[in-house]
Coordinates of C-alpha atoms and ligand atoms in Angstrom, one line a residue:
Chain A
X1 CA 0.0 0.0 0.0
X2 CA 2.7 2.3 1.0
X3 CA 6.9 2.4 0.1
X4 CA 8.9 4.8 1.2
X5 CA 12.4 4.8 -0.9
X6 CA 15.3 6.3 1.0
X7 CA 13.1 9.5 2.0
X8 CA 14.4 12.8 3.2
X9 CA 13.0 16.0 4.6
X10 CA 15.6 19.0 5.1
X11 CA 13.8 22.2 7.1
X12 CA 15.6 25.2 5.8
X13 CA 16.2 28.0 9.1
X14 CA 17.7 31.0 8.0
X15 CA 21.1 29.6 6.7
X16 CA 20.9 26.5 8.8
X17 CA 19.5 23.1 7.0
X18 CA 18.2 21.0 9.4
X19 CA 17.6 17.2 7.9
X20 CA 14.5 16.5 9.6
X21 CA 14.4 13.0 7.7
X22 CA 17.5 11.4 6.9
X23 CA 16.9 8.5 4.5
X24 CA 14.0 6.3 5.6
X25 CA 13.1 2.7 3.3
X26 CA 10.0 1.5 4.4
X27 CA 6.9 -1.2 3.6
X28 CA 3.5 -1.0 4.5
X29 CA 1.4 -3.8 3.3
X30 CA -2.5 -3.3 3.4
X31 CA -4.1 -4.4 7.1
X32 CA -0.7 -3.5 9.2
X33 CA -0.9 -2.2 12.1
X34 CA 2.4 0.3 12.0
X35 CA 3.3 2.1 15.4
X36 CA 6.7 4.6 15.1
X37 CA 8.2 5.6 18.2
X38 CA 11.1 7.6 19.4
X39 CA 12.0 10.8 21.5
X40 CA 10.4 14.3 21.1
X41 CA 12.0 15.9 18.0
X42 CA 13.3 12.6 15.9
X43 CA 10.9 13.0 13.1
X44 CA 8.0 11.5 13.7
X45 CA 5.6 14.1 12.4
X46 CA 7.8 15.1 9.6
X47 CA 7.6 11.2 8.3
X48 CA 4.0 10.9 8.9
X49 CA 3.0 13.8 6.9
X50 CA 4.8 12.6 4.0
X51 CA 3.3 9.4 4.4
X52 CA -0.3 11.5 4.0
X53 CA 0.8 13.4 1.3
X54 CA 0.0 16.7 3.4
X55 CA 3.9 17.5 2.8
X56 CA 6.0 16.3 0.1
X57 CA 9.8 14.8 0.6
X58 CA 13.1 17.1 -0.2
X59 CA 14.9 13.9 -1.9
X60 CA 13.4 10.1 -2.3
X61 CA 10.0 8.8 -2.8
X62 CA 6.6 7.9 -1.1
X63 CA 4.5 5.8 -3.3
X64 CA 0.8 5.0 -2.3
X65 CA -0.7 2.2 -4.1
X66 CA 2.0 2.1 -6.5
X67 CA 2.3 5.7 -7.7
X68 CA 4.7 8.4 -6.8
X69 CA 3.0 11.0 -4.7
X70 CA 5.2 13.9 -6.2
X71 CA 4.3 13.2 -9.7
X72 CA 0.3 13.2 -9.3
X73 CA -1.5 16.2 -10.2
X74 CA -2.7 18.7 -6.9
X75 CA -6.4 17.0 -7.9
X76 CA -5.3 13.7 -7.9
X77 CA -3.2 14.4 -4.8
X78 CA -6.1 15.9 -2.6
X79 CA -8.4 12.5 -4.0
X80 CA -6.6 10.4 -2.2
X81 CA -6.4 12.3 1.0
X82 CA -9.7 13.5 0.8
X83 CA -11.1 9.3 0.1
X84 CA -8.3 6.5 0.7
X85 CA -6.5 8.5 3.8
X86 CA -7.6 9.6 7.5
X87 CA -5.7 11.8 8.9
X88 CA -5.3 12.6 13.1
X89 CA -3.0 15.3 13.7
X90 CA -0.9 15.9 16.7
X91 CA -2.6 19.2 16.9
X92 CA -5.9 18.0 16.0
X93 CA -6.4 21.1 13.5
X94 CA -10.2 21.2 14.1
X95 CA -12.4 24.2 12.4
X96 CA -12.9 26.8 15.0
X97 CA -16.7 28.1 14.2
X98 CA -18.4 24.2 13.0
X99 CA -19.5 22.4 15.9
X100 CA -18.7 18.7 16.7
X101 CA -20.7 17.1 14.5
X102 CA -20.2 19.6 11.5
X103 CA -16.2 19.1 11.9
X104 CA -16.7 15.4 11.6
X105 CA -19.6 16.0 8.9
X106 CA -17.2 18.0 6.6
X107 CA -14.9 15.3 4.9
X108 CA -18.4 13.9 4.1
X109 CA -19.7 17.3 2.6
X110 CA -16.7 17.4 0.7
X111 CA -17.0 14.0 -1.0
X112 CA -21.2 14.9 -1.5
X113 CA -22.1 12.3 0.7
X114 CA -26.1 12.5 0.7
X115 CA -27.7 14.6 3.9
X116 CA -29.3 11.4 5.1
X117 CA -26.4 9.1 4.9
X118 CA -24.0 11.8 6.7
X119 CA -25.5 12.6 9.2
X120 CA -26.1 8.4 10.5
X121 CA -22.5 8.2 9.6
X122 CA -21.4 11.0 11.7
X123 CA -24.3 10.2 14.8
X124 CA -22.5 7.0 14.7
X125 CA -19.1 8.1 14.9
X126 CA -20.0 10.8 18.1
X127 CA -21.3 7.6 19.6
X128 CA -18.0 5.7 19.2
X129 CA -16.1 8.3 20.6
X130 CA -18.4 9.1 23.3
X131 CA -19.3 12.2 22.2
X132 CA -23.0 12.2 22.1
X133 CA -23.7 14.6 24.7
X134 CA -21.7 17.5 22.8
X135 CA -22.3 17.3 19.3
X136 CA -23.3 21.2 19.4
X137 CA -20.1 22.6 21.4
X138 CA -17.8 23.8 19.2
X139 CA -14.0 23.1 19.9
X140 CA -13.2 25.6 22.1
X141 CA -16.3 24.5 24.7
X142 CA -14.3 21.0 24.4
X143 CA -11.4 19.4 26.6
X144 CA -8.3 18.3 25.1
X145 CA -9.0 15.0 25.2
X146 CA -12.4 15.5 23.7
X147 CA -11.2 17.4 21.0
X148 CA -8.7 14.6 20.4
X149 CA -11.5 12.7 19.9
X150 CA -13.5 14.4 17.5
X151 CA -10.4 14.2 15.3
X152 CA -10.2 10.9 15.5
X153 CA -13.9 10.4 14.5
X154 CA -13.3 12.9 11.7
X155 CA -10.2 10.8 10.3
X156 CA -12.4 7.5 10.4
X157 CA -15.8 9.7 8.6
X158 CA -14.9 8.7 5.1
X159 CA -14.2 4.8 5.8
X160 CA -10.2 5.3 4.4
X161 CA -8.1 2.5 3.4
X162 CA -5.0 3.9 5.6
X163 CA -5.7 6.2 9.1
X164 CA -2.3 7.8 10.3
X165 CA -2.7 9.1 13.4
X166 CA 0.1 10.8 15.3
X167 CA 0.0 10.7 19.0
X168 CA -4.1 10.1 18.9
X169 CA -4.3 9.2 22.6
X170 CA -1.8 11.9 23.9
X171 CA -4.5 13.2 25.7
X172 CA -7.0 10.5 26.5
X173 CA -7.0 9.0 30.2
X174 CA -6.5 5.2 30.1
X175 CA -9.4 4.0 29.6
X176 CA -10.9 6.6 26.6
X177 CA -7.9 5.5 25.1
X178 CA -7.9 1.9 25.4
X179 CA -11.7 2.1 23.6
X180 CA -10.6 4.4 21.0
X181 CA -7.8 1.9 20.3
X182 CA -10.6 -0.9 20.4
X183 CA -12.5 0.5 17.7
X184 CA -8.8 1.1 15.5
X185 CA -7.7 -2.8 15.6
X186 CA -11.3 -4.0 15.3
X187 CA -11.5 -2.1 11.6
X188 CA -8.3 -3.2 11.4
X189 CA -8.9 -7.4 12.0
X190 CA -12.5 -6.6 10.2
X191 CA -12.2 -4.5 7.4
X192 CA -8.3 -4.6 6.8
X193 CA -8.3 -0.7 7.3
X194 CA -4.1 -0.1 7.4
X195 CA -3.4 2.1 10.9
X196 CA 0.1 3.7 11.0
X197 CA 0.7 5.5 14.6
X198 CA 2.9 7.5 16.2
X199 CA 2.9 7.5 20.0
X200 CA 4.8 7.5 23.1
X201 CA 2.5 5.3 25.1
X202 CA 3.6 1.9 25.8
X203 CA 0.1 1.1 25.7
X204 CA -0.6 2.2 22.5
X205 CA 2.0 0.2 21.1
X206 CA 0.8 -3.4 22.5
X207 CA -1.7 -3.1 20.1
X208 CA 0.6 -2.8 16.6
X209 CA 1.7 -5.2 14.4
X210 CA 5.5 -3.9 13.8
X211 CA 7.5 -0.6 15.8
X212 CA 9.9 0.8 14.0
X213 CA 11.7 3.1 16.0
X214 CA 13.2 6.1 14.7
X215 CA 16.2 8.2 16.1
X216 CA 17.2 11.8 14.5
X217 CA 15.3 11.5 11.2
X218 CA 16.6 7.6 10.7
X219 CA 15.5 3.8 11.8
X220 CA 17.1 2.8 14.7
X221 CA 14.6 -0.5 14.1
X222 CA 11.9 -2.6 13.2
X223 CA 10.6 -4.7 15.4
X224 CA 7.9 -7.4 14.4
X225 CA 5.1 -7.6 17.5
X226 CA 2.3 -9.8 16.0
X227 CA 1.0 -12.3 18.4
X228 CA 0.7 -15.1 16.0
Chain B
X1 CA -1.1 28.6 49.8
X2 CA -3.9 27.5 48.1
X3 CA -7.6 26.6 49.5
X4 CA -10.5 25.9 47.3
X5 CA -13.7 26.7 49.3
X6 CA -16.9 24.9 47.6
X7 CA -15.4 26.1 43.8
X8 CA -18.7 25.4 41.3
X9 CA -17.9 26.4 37.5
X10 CA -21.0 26.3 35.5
X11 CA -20.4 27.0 31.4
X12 CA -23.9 28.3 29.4
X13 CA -24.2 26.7 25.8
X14 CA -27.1 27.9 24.1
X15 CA -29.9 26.9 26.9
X16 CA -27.9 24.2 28.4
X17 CA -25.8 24.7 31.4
X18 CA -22.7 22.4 31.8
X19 CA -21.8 21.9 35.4
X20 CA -18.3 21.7 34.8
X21 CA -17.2 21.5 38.4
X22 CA -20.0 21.0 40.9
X23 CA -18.1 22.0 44.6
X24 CA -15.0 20.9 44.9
X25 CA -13.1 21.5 48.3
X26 CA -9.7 21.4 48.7
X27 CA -6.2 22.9 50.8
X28 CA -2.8 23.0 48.9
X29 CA 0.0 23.9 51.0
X30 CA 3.3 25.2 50.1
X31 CA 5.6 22.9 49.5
X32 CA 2.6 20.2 48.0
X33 CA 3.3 18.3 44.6
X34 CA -0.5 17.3 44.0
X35 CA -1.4 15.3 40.5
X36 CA -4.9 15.6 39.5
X37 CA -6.0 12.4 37.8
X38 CA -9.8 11.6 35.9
X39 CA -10.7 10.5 32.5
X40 CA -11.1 13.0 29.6
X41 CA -13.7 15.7 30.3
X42 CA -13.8 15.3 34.0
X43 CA -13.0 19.0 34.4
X44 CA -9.2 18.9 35.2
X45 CA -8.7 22.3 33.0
X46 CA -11.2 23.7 34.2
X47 CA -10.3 23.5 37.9
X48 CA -6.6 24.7 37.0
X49 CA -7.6 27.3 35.3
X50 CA -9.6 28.8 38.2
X51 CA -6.4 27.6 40.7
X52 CA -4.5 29.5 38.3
X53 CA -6.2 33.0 38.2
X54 CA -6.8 32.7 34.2
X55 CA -10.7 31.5 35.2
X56 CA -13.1 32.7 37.4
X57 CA -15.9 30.3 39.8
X58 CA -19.5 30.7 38.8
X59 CA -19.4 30.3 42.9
X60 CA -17.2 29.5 46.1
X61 CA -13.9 30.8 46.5
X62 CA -10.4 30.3 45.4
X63 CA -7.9 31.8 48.5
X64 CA -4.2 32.4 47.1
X65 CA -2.4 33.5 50.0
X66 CA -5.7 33.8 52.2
X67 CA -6.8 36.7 49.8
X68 CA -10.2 35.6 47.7
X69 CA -9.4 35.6 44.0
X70 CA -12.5 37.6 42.6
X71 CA -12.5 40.0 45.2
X72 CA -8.7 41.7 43.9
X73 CA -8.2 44.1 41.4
X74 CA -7.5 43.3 37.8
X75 CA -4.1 44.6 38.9
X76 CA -3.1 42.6 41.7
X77 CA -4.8 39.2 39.9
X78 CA -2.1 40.3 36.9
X79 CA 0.7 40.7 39.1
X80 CA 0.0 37.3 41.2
X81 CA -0.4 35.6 37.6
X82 CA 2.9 37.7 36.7
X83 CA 4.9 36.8 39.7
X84 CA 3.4 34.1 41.7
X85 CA 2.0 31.5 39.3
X86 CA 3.9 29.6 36.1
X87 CA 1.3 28.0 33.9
X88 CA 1.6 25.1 31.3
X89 CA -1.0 25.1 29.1
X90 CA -2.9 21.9 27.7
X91 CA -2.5 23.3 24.2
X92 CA 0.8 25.4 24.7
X93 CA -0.1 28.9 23.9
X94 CA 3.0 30.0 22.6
X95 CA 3.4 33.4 20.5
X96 CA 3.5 32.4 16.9
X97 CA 5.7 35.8 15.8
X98 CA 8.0 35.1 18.7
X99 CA 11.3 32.2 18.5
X100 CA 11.8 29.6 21.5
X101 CA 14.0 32.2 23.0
X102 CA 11.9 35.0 23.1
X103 CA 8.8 33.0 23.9
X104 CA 10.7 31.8 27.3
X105 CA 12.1 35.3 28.2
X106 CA 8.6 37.2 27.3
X107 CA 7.3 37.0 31.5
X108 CA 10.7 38.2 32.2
X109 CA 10.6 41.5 30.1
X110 CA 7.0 42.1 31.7
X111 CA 8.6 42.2 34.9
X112 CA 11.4 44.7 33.9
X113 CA 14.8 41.8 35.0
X114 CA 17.8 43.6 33.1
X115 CA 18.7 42.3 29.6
X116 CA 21.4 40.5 30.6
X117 CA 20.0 38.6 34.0
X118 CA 16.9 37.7 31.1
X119 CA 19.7 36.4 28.9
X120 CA 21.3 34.0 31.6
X121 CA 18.0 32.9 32.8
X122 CA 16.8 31.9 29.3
X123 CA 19.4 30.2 28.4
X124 CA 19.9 28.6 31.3
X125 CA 16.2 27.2 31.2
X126 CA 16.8 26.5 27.3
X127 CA 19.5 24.3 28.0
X128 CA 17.5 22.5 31.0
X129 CA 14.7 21.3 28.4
X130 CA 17.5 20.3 26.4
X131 CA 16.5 22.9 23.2
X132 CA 20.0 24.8 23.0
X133 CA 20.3 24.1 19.4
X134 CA 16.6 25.3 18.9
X135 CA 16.6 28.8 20.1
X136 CA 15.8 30.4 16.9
X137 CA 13.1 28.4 15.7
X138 CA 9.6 29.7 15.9
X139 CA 6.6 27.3 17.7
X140 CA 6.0 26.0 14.1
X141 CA 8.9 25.2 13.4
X142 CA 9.4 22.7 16.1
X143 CA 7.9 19.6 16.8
X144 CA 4.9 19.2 19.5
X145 CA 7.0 17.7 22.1
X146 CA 9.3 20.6 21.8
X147 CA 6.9 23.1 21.9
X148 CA 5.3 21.2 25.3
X149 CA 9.3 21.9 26.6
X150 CA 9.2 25.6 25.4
X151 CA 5.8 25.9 27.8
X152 CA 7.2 24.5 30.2
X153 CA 10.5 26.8 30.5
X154 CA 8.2 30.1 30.1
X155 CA 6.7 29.1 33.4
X156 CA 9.4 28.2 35.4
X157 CA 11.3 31.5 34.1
X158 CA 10.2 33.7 36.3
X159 CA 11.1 31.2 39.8
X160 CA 7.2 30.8 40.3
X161 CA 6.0 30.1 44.4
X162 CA 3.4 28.3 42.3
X163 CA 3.4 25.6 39.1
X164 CA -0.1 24.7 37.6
X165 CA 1.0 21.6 34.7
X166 CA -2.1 20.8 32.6
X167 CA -1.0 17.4 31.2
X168 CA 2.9 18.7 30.6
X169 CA 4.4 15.5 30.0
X170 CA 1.3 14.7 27.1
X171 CA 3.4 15.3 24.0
X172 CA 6.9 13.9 25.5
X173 CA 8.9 10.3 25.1
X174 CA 9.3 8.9 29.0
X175 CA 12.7 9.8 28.7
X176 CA 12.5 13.2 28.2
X177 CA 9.3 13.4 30.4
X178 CA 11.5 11.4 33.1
X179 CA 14.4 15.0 32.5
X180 CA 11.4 17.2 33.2
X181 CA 9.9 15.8 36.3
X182 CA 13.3 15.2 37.8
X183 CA 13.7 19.1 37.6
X184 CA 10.6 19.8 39.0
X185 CA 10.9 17.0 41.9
X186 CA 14.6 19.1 42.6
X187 CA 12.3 22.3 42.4
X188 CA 10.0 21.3 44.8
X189 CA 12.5 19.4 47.0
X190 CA 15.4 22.1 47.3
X191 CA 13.0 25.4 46.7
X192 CA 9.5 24.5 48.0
X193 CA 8.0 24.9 44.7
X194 CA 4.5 24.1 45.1
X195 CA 3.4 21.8 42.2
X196 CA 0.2 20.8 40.8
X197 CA -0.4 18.7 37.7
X198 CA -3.1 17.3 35.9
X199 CA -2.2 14.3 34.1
X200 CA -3.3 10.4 32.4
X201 CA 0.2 9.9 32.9
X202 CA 1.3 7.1 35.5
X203 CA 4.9 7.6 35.3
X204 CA 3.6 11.1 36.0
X205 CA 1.6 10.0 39.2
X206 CA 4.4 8.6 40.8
X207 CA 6.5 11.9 41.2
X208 CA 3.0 13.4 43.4
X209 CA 2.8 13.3 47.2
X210 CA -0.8 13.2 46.9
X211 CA -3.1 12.1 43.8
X212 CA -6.5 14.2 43.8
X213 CA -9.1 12.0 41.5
X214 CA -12.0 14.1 40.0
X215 CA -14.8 12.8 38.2
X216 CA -17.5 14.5 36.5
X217 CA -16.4 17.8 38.0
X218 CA -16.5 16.9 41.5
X219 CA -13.5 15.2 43.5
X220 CA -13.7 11.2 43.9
X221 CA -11.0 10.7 46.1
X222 CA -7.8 12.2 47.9
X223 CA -5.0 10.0 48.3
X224 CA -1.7 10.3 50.0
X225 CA 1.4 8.7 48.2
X226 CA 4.2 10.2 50.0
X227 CA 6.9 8.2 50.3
X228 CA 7.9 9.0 54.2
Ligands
LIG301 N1 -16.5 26.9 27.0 C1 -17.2 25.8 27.3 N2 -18.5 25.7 27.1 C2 -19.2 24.6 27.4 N3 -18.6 23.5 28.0 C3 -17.3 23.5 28.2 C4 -16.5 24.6 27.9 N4 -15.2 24.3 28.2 C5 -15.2 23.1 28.7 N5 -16.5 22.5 28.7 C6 -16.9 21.2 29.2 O1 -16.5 21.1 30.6 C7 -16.1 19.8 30.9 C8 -14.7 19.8 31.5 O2 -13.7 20.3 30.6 P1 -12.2 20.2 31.0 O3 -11.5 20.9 29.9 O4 -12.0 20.8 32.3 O5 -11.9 18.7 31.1 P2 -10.5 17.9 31.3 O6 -10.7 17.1 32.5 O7 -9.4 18.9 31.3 O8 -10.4 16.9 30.1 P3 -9.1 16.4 29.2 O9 -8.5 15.3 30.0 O10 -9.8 15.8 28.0 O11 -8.3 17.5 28.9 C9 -16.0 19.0 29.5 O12 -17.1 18.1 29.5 C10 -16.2 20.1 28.5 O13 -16.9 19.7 27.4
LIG302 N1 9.3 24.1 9.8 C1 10.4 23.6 10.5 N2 11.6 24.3 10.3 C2 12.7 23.8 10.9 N3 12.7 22.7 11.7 C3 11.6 22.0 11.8 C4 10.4 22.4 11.3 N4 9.4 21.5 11.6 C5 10.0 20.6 12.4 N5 11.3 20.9 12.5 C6 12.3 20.1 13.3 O1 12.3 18.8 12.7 C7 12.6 17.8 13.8 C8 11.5 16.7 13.7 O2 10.2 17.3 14.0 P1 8.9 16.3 14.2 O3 7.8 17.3 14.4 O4 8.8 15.4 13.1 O5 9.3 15.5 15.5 P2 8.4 14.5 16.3 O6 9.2 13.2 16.3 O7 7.0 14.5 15.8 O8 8.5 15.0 17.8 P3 7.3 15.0 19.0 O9 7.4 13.7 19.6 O10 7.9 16.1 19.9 O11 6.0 15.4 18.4 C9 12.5 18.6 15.1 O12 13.8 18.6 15.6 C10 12.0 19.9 14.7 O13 12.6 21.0 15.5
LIG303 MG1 5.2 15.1 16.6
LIG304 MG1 -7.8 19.2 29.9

């Protein structure tokens, strides 16, 4: 589903180049369950992105399904993000004056979805995530964690093919965490939906197929954890 | 240092009214290193904020120093905020326009220190979150965990009596989250630092002397882990 072939990222900073991304090779079959870890700063983010074509690579190449990200038109580019990829960002990005409901509605809207099938798409998506008593707060009248989760029901709206979430349960307690992850490797055994995390939480990563570990912009590792 | 007196926060949405803390009671002496722990929504911002002089009760009382909160000036709340109290936000809040440096020294040029006692005291915060070679980036140019580090220097900067943490080890690897605990534990141990914390973290936990549990804005239970 996914290659990365020796991939780099290079931040220019005034005359400084910092190489965010040094040269990552990388699989991802369809139905993996991909968690990257590594200290604050490494890359993670930078890697991820590129993965969801949100930003492209300085040298190397990310293919999805085959094709070179970097060579597809801007149209083709935004179809696959908009249909075959959910993205959770670490910052959540959610839009300031929609409420819950219309910030999960909107991939939907985008892809004219029907009225009648959004809207039992998104009431049953609040519901996963527990959000059912706030679907009219917007994100300000939220807590972290609950704004975590209505990206995380935004990202799953459009049923992708790949979700890439990065740090989804940073600010979950335990236990909102450990159901959000239910729901993640149950589309994952059942519908062969390809996850690819990042996270710092030990728990987090019981529940993936392979870590790879990355250390200043490079694989330290890759470590297969499938229970057979 | 800090007593909490029947606190009830009540937010309006539309014609709802969301009791987001319903009477919590609570004394935090000088010297305390108090987590607050509770699943997602549970209303930890909410109570820090109103600890921390940014939020004001719908009723009771928060006492800093025996003086009631809502009774003082706008002045004197500015200068406790100013002088008193460092605050990590939940989502950061750094200045955009600003780099990592300036961000950090910012509360310092508000309260008029020299140029150069600013300059040491930056950098030698900077160098305690282990960002030296990130001074002149701007907040988006860094990654999240490093941004979570940048918050967390900007409070300490101006040697606070108090330190209200909403979920500062969220974004971190445990070893760097480990470097900044161990700085506040020598904080509170050598300087009487009062801490308080809101985390999901139980690494986090471990480093309190007692663990406050709230649940659906009120408090569930108060436990003392203080190793003797
Ligand atoms: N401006 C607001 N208007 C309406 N409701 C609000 C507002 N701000 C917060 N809330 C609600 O108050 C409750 C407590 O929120 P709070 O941010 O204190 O939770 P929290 O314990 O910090 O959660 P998390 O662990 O997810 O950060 C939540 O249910 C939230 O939806
Ligand atoms: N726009 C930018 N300009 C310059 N450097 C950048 C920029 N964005 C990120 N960086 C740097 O690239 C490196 C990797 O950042 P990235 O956000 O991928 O880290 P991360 O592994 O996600 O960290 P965290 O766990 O803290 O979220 C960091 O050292 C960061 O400072
Ligand atoms: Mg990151
Ligand atoms: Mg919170």
């Amino acid at each position: 589903l996914i290659a990365l072939d020796n991939v780099q990222k290079d931040y220019a900073l005034g005359k400084t180049v910092i190489h965010a991304i040094r040269g990552v090779t990388l699989e991802v079959k369809e139905g993996d369950f991909l968690s990257i870890v590594g200290p604050s700063g490494c890359g993670k983010t930078t890697l991820l992105n590129m993965i969801g074509c949100i930003d492209q690579p300085t040298d190397g190449r990310v293919m999805f399904e085959g094709k070179d990200l970097k060579r597809l038109s801007d149209n083709a580019q935004a179809e696959i993000r908009l249909t075959k990829i959910g993205f959770i960002f670490q910052s959540f990005n959610l839009i300031p004056v929609l409420n819950i409901f219309e910030n999960i509605e909107l991939p939907l809207v985008v892809a004219r979805v029907p009225r009648a099938k959004r809207r039992e798409r998104v009431a049953y998506l609040v519901r996963t995530v527990g959000l059912e008593e706030f679907s009219d707060h917007k994100p300000d009248e939220l807590s972290g964690g609950q704004r975590q989760r209505v990206a995380i029901a935004r990202a799953l709206v459009n049923s992708p093919d790949l979700v890439i979430a990065d740090e989804p349960t940073a600010n979950l307690d335990s236990a909102t965490g450990d159901a959000v992850l239910s729901v993640m490797e149950r589309l994952n055994r059942e519908e062969k939906v390809t996850f690819i995390f990042s996270t710092h939480n030990p728990e987090v990563m019981r529940f993936a197929h392979r870590i790879v570990t990355l250390r200043d912009g490079a694989i330290a590792s890759i470590e297969n954890t499938e229970r057979a």
